[in-house]
mmCIF file of C-alpha atoms and ligand atoms in Angstrom:
data_model
loop_
_atom_site.group_PDB
_atom_site.id
_atom_site.type_symbol
_atom_site.label_atom_id
_atom_site.label_comp_id
_atom_site.label_asym_id
_atom_site.label_seq_id
_atom_site.Cartn_x
_atom_site.Cartn_y
_atom_site.Cartn_z
ATOM 1 C CA MET S 1 128.323 106.874 96.092
ATOM 2 C CA SER S 2 124.574 106.165 95.741
ATOM 3 C CA ASP S 3 122.917 104.344 98.479
ATOM 4 C CA LEU S 4 120.643 103.066 95.875
ATOM 5 C CA THR S 5 122.334 101.271 93.719
ATOM 6 C CA SER S 6 121.214 97.758 93.756
ATOM 7 C CA THR S 7 123.414 95.203 94.599
ATOM 8 C CA PRO S 8 123.268 91.599 93.406
ATOM 9 C CA ASP S 9 124.146 90.499 97.021
ATOM 10 C CA ARG S 10 120.776 91.955 97.873
ATOM 11 C CA PRO S 11 117.959 90.040 97.190
ATOM 12 C CA GLY S 12 114.459 91.239 95.548
ATOM 13 C CA LEU S 13 113.630 93.727 92.456
ATOM 14 C CA HIS S 14 115.081 96.420 92.454
ATOM 15 C CA ILE S 15 113.965 99.161 90.148
ATOM 16 C CA SER S 16 115.293 103.023 88.840
ATOM 17 C CA ALA S 17 113.784 105.361 86.945
ATOM 18 C CA PRO S 18 117.495 107.873 86.271
ATOM 19 C CA SER S 19 115.084 110.556 84.869
ATOM 20 C CA PRO S 20 111.945 111.020 82.905
ATOM 21 C CA SER S 21 113.016 111.251 79.748
ATOM 22 C CA ALA S 22 115.277 108.556 80.433
ATOM 23 C CA PRO S 23 113.744 104.774 80.524
ATOM 24 C CA ALA S 24 113.268 102.453 83.350
ATOM 25 C CA THR S 25 115.821 100.208 84.565
ATOM 26 C CA ALA S 26 115.330 97.118 86.655
ATOM 27 C CA LEU S 27 117.559 94.340 88.489
ATOM 28 C CA ALA S 28 115.782 91.459 89.907
ATOM 29 C CA VAL S 29 117.833 89.396 92.109
ATOM 30 C CA CYS S 30 116.472 85.949 94.011
ATOM 31 C CA HIS S 31 117.897 83.967 96.875
ATOM 32 C CA CYS S 32 118.126 81.196 94.165
ATOM 33 C CA GLY S 33 120.294 82.104 91.889
ATOM 34 C CA ALA S 34 118.610 83.519 89.270
ATOM 35 C CA ARG S 35 118.721 87.510 88.177
ATOM 36 C CA ALA S 36 117.339 88.618 85.406
ATOM 37 C CA THR S 37 117.773 92.734 83.800
ATOM 38 C CA ALA S 38 115.585 94.842 82.101
ATOM 39 C CA THR S 39 115.788 98.286 80.582
ATOM 40 C CA GLY S 40 112.262 100.393 79.752
ATOM 41 C CA ASP S 41 108.872 100.178 81.376
ATOM 42 C CA THR S 42 107.747 97.262 79.011
ATOM 43 C CA GLN S 43 110.691 94.750 79.912
ATOM 44 C CA VAL S 44 110.712 96.572 83.361
ATOM 45 C CA LYS S 45 107.537 95.158 83.822
ATOM 46 C CA ALA S 46 107.865 91.829 81.785
ATOM 47 C CA LEU S 47 110.659 91.462 84.787
ATOM 48 C CA VAL S 48 108.412 92.003 87.807
ATOM 49 C CA ASP S 49 105.041 90.006 86.616
ATOM 50 C CA GLY S 50 108.034 86.880 85.859
ATOM 51 C CA TYR S 51 109.945 87.710 88.952
ATOM 52 C CA THR S 52 106.783 88.437 91.475
ATOM 53 C CA ALA S 53 104.948 85.262 89.642
ATOM 54 C CA ASN S 54 108.049 82.392 90.287
ATOM 55 C CA HIS S 55 110.789 83.800 92.150
ATOM 56 C CA GLY S 56 110.703 86.100 95.009
ATOM 57 C CA PRO S 57 107.750 85.521 96.983
ATOM 58 C CA ALA S 58 107.100 83.025 94.737
ATOM 59 C CA HIS S 59 109.325 80.384 96.882
ATOM 60 C CA THR S 60 107.936 80.955 100.326
ATOM 61 C CA LYS S 61 104.195 80.895 98.661
ATOM 62 C CA GLY S 62 102.940 77.293 98.401
ATOM 63 C CA GLY S 63 106.256 75.901 99.693
ATOM 64 C CA LYS S 64 107.403 72.691 98.914
ATOM 65 C CA LYS S 65 104.645 69.318 100.156
HETATM 66 ZN ZN1 LIG N 1 113.900 82.548 92.467
#
């Protein structure tokens, strides 16, 4: 039982680094329905960049005209 377990029911970015020797993993779940996973620092960074640029806070920033 772990409170840190990512759940798709909670929109947002979930990043975990199990140990210094294991690759970081990330799960991005957006309230728009998009979701993605990444493994490894490079992919995790790309996922975070893409998520923040296109999902999550980006949906409310600017909004619809
Ligand atoms: Zn989205």
